[in-house]
């Protein structure tokens, strides 16, 4: 049996096809998973270039532009190993959209006093300088992606049990009592979920691994 | 009698704690007004025709390094 559902599949579903509802829900899911990471990355990118006092709405505008760019890249974008990791791709988009914003602001502010720390034309493309906060945000996104795949590969009951016990730290016996099942059912469900999770993690494309 | 299996603990406890913390923070963010508002804004943006003002990734690759 092949391994049909991986994070790549979620990304694959972001490409526009005939099923608009599936496409929209995939984008919603992708946005749920990556919004925070992109936002943190955008903020960091501004800070890295000496822009420390940006408004939330400006950060959000640029964040939207990053998602818009990602959307516009979908027809030709393939996450092949040779093309690098998803995280690196998103990070590059963040840096480019931040630079676009800074350039537009500079044009807008021509003739006025400018930031002495404005060094935006020299933009490092590598994601290596990302600080810990950005790494944490991408790590959280990756975990969410893993759990999203798991949710598709096990029954709703198994996922609910797994989520309750492993993610929400509830006692297995409490979950069993609440669902009206035996403790054994809970243990078996967690076992199945963990086996599946291990398989997903093994087959997760390298581009998303730290 | 149906045999049950012990849950696999193949992630160390510290990893689970980290995963839980990340999960909680992400869930809180996803429930925030900022995220929900942005989500509906993104839906609106994506429903528009593709913008020509944003470079495609292929085009971006051609931008010379400065």
Short mmCIF file of C-alpha atoms in Angstrom, two decimals:
data_model
loop_
_atom_site.label_atom_id
_atom_site.label_comp_id
_atom_site.label_asym_id
_atom_site.label_seq_id
_atom_site.Cartn_x
_atom_site.Cartn_y
_atom_site.Cartn_z
CA UNK A 1 0.00 0.00 0.00
CA UNK A 2 1.31 3.41 -0.89
CA UNK A 3 1.56 6.27 1.55
CA UNK A 4 -0.99 8.62 0.09
CA UNK A 5 -1.33 11.33 2.64
CA UNK A 6 1.70 13.32 3.66
CA UNK A 7 2.18 17.02 4.31
CA UNK A 8 3.01 17.18 0.64
CA UNK A 9 -0.59 16.23 -0.03
CA UNK A 10 -1.85 19.21 1.91
CA UNK A 11 0.47 21.38 -0.15
CA UNK A 12 -0.68 19.61 -3.27
CA UNK A 13 -4.26 20.45 -2.41
CA UNK A 14 -3.34 24.13 -2.34
CA UNK A 15 -3.12 24.02 -6.10
CA UNK A 16 -6.31 25.16 -7.71
CA UNK A 17 -8.39 22.35 -9.12
CA UNK A 18 -12.04 21.70 -9.76
CA UNK A 19 -12.96 21.14 -6.12
CA UNK A 20 -13.24 24.68 -4.77
CA UNK A 21 -14.45 23.60 -1.35
CA UNK A 22 -11.49 21.27 -0.83
CA UNK A 23 -9.11 23.94 -2.09
CA UNK A 24 -10.54 26.53 0.29
CA UNK A 25 -10.47 24.20 3.28
CA UNK A 26 -6.87 23.24 2.45
CA UNK A 27 -5.89 26.89 2.38
CA UNK A 28 -7.68 27.47 5.67
CA UNK A 29 -5.77 24.57 7.18
CA UNK A 30 -2.45 25.70 5.73
CA UNK A 31 -3.07 29.21 7.03
CA UNK A 32 -4.04 27.89 10.48
CA UNK A 33 -0.77 26.01 10.61
CA UNK A 34 1.62 28.60 9.16
CA UNK A 35 0.15 32.02 9.93
CA UNK A 36 1.93 32.38 13.24
CA UNK A 37 5.27 31.18 11.87
CA UNK A 38 5.08 33.52 8.89
CA UNK A 39 4.11 36.44 11.08
CA UNK A 40 7.00 35.82 13.47
CA UNK A 41 9.35 35.41 10.53
CA UNK A 42 8.18 38.69 8.99
CA UNK A 43 8.60 40.52 12.30
CA UNK A 44 12.04 39.07 12.73
CA UNK A 45 12.98 40.05 9.22
CA UNK A 46 12.06 43.67 9.92
CA UNK A 47 13.90 43.65 13.22
CA UNK A 48 16.91 42.08 11.58
CA UNK A 49 17.05 45.07 9.24
CA UNK A 50 16.77 47.59 12.02
CA UNK A 51 13.04 48.26 11.81
CA UNK A 52 11.88 47.87 15.39
CA UNK A 53 8.79 50.04 15.52
CA UNK A 54 6.54 48.63 12.87
CA UNK A 55 2.81 48.63 13.50
CA UNK A 56 0.88 45.38 13.82
CA UNK A 57 -1.15 46.25 10.76
CA UNK A 58 2.00 46.69 8.65
CA UNK A 59 3.33 43.34 9.84
CA UNK A 60 -0.02 41.77 9.01
CA UNK A 61 -0.08 43.40 5.58
CA UNK A 62 3.31 41.96 4.74
CA UNK A 63 2.27 38.59 6.17
CA UNK A 64 -0.71 38.58 3.82
CA UNK A 65 1.58 39.40 0.93
CA UNK A 66 3.71 36.39 1.82
CA UNK A 67 0.69 34.11 1.68
CA UNK A 68 -0.40 35.76 -1.52
CA UNK A 69 3.03 35.12 -3.00
CA UNK A 70 2.88 31.52 -1.85
CA UNK A 71 -0.52 31.21 -3.45
CA UNK A 72 0.72 32.68 -6.71
CA UNK A 73 3.66 30.28 -6.70
CA UNK A 74 1.40 27.24 -6.45
CA UNK A 75 0.90 26.50 -10.15
CA UNK A 76 4.63 25.92 -10.59
CA UNK A 77 5.76 25.18 -7.07
CA UNK A 78 6.77 21.62 -6.25
CA UNK A 79 8.35 20.58 -3.01
CA UNK A 80 11.05 18.43 -4.46
CA UNK A 81 14.05 17.69 -2.33
CA UNK A 82 16.32 19.40 -4.81
CA UNK A 83 14.41 22.64 -4.46
CA UNK A 84 14.86 22.90 -0.75
CA UNK A 85 12.63 22.90 2.25
CA UNK A 86 9.22 24.38 2.69
CA UNK A 87 10.45 26.41 5.62
CA UNK A 88 13.30 27.85 3.60
CA UNK A 89 10.96 28.72 0.77
CA UNK A 90 8.55 30.51 3.10
CA UNK A 91 11.40 32.29 4.84
CA UNK A 92 12.70 33.55 1.51
CA UNK A 93 9.25 34.85 0.61
CA UNK A 94 9.07 36.62 3.99
CA UNK A 95 12.41 38.31 3.40
CA UNK A 96 11.48 39.39 -0.11
CA UNK A 97 8.11 40.81 0.87
CA UNK A 98 9.71 42.67 3.78
CA UNK A 99 12.25 44.20 1.42
CA UNK A 100 9.44 45.13 -0.98
CA UNK A 101 7.66 46.88 1.85
CA UNK A 102 10.77 48.73 2.93
CA UNK A 103 11.45 49.89 -0.60
CA UNK A 104 7.89 51.10 -0.98
CA UNK A 105 8.19 52.99 2.29
CA UNK A 106 11.44 54.52 1.17
CA UNK A 107 9.84 55.72 -2.05
CA UNK A 108 7.01 57.10 0.00
CA UNK A 109 9.41 58.86 2.34
CA UNK A 110 11.87 60.20 -0.19
CA UNK A 111 13.23 63.55 0.91
CA UNK A 112 12.51 62.87 4.52
CA UNK A 113 14.87 61.84 7.28
CA UNK A 114 15.50 58.15 6.97
CA UNK A 115 16.49 55.43 9.39
CA UNK A 116 20.23 55.28 9.81
CA UNK A 117 19.91 51.53 10.16
CA UNK A 118 18.34 51.16 6.78
CA UNK A 119 20.45 48.50 5.14
CA UNK A 120 17.68 46.74 3.35
CA UNK A 121 19.24 46.34 -0.10
CA UNK A 122 21.79 43.89 1.28
CA UNK A 123 19.47 41.09 2.13
CA UNK A 124 20.84 37.72 3.11
CA UNK A 125 18.78 35.07 1.37
CA UNK A 126 19.78 32.25 3.68
CA UNK A 127 17.50 31.36 6.55
CA UNK A 128 20.44 30.60 8.79
CA UNK A 129 20.17 33.81 10.77
CA UNK A 130 16.69 33.08 12.04
CA UNK A 131 16.47 33.54 15.73
CA UNK A 132 15.13 31.10 18.24
CA UNK A 133 11.64 32.57 18.20
CA UNK A 134 11.29 31.96 14.50
CA UNK A 135 12.60 28.42 14.87
CA UNK A 136 10.08 27.76 17.62
CA UNK A 137 7.24 29.06 15.47
CA UNK A 138 8.26 26.85 12.56
CA UNK A 139 8.69 23.89 14.90
CA UNK A 140 5.14 24.40 16.16
CA UNK A 141 3.91 24.61 12.58
CA UNK A 142 5.69 21.39 11.70
CA UNK A 143 4.12 19.59 14.66
CA UNK A 144 0.73 20.91 13.62
CA UNK A 145 1.38 19.63 10.12
CA UNK A 146 2.25 16.19 11.53
CA UNK A 147 -0.94 16.08 13.58
CA UNK A 148 -2.93 17.29 10.62
CA UNK A 149 -1.66 14.32 8.60
CA UNK A 150 -2.34 11.99 11.50
CA UNK A 151 -5.91 13.26 11.71
CA UNK A 152 -6.42 12.23 8.09
CA UNK A 153 -4.94 8.79 8.58
CA UNK A 154 -6.74 7.53 11.68
CA UNK A 155 -10.38 7.43 12.68
CA UNK A 156 -11.90 10.50 14.35
CA UNK A 157 -12.24 8.53 17.59
CA UNK A 158 -8.60 7.48 17.62
CA UNK A 159 -7.47 11.02 16.92
CA UNK A 160 -9.74 12.43 19.60
CA UNK A 161 -8.36 9.97 22.16
CA UNK A 162 -4.79 10.69 21.08
CA UNK A 163 -5.36 14.43 21.23
CA UNK A 164 -7.02 14.27 24.63
CA UNK A 165 -4.35 12.15 26.24
CA UNK A 166 -1.17 13.14 24.45
CA UNK A 167 -1.76 16.77 23.58
CA UNK A 168 -4.19 17.92 26.24
CA UNK A 169 -2.55 15.78 28.90
CA UNK A 170 -5.77 14.20 30.15
CA UNK A 171 -5.73 10.96 32.10
CA UNK A 172 -6.51 7.89 29.95
CA UNK A 173 -8.99 6.61 32.50
CA UNK A 174 -10.88 9.90 32.44
CA UNK A 175 -11.05 9.85 28.65
CA UNK A 176 -12.23 6.22 28.71
CA UNK A 177 -14.95 7.03 31.22
CA UNK A 178 -16.07 10.07 29.28
CA UNK A 179 -16.30 8.14 26.01
CA UNK A 180 -17.89 5.10 27.65
CA UNK A 181 -15.11 2.77 26.52
CA UNK A 182 -12.65 0.60 28.37
CA UNK A 183 -9.17 1.74 29.28
CA UNK A 184 -7.90 -0.87 26.80
CA UNK A 185 -9.63 0.92 23.94
CA UNK A 186 -7.91 4.13 24.91
CA UNK A 187 -4.50 2.44 25.12
CA UNK A 188 -5.01 0.71 21.79
CA UNK A 189 -6.05 3.96 20.16
CA UNK A 190 -2.96 5.74 21.42
CA UNK A 191 -0.83 2.83 20.29
CA UNK A 192 -2.29 3.00 16.77
CA UNK A 193 -1.88 6.75 16.64
CA UNK A 194 1.72 6.56 17.79
CA UNK A 195 2.58 3.87 15.24
CA UNK A 196 1.04 6.01 12.53
CA UNK A 197 2.72 9.16 13.81
CA UNK A 198 6.08 7.43 13.77
CA UNK A 199 5.48 6.36 10.18
CA UNK A 200 4.45 9.86 9.17
CA UNK A 201 7.49 11.36 10.81
CA UNK A 202 9.75 8.87 9.06
CA UNK A 203 8.27 9.70 5.68
CA UNK A 204 7.92 13.41 6.24
CA UNK A 205 9.78 15.17 3.47
CA UNK A 206 13.16 16.43 4.53
CA UNK A 207 12.34 19.96 3.61
CA UNK A 208 10.32 20.35 6.76
CA UNK A 209 12.78 18.84 9.18
CA UNK A 210 14.78 21.17 11.34
CA UNK B 1 -10.57 -11.49 25.80
CA UNK B 2 -9.27 -8.70 23.63
CA UNK B 3 -5.62 -7.98 24.15
CA UNK B 4 -4.61 -4.37 24.61
CA UNK B 5 -1.31 -2.79 23.80
CA UNK B 6 0.68 -0.45 25.92
CA UNK B 7 0.90 3.06 24.53
CA UNK B 8 4.16 3.64 22.72
CA UNK B 9 6.24 6.31 24.37
CA UNK B 10 8.68 6.78 21.56
CA UNK B 11 9.11 10.49 22.20
CA UNK B 12 10.91 11.44 25.41
CA UNK B 13 8.81 13.22 28.00
CA UNK B 14 10.66 16.48 27.38
CA UNK B 15 9.74 16.30 23.70
CA UNK B 16 6.09 15.75 24.55
CA UNK B 17 6.15 18.72 26.89
CA UNK B 18 7.61 20.83 24.13
CA UNK B 19 5.02 19.54 21.63
CA UNK B 20 2.20 20.27 24.08
CA UNK B 21 3.44 23.76 24.75
CA UNK B 22 3.74 24.46 21.02
CA UNK B 23 0.31 22.96 20.46
CA UNK B 24 -1.29 25.06 23.16
CA UNK B 25 0.31 28.24 21.91
CA UNK B 26 -0.69 27.53 18.34
CA UNK B 27 -4.26 26.71 19.36
CA UNK B 28 -4.45 29.95 21.33
CA UNK B 29 -3.13 31.89 18.34
CA UNK B 30 -5.58 30.17 16.00
CA UNK B 31 -8.44 31.21 18.26
CA UNK B 32 -7.27 34.82 18.48
CA UNK B 33 -9.21 37.62 16.77
CA UNK B 34 -6.04 38.55 14.91
CA UNK B 35 -5.85 35.13 13.25
CA UNK B 36 -9.56 34.85 12.53
CA UNK B 37 -9.66 38.29 10.99
CA UNK B 38 -6.58 37.54 8.91
CA UNK B 39 -8.09 34.25 7.79
CA UNK B 40 -11.14 35.89 6.35
CA UNK B 41 -8.94 38.56 4.77
CA UNK B 42 -6.82 35.89 3.14
CA UNK B 43 -9.94 34.19 1.77
CA UNK B 44 -10.92 37.46 0.20
CA UNK B 45 -7.44 37.99 -1.25
CA UNK B 46 -7.28 34.49 -2.69
CA UNK B 47 -10.67 34.84 -4.30
CA UNK B 48 -9.30 37.63 -6.50
CA UNK B 49 -7.51 36.96 -9.78
CA UNK B 50 -3.78 36.48 -9.48
CA UNK B 51 -1.99 39.75 -8.94
CA UNK B 52 0.64 40.86 -11.36
CA UNK B 53 2.16 43.14 -8.79
CA UNK B 54 3.78 40.29 -6.96
CA UNK B 55 6.59 38.51 -8.70
CA UNK B 56 6.22 34.82 -9.31
CA UNK B 57 8.80 32.60 -7.68
CA UNK B 58 10.41 31.92 -11.03
CA UNK B 59 10.70 35.60 -11.67
CA UNK B 60 12.11 36.14 -8.22
CA UNK B 61 14.89 33.70 -8.96
CA UNK B 62 16.01 35.96 -11.78
CA UNK B 63 16.41 38.98 -9.52
CA UNK B 64 20.14 39.70 -9.32
CA UNK B 65 21.69 39.63 -5.89
CA UNK B 66 22.66 43.03 -4.60
#
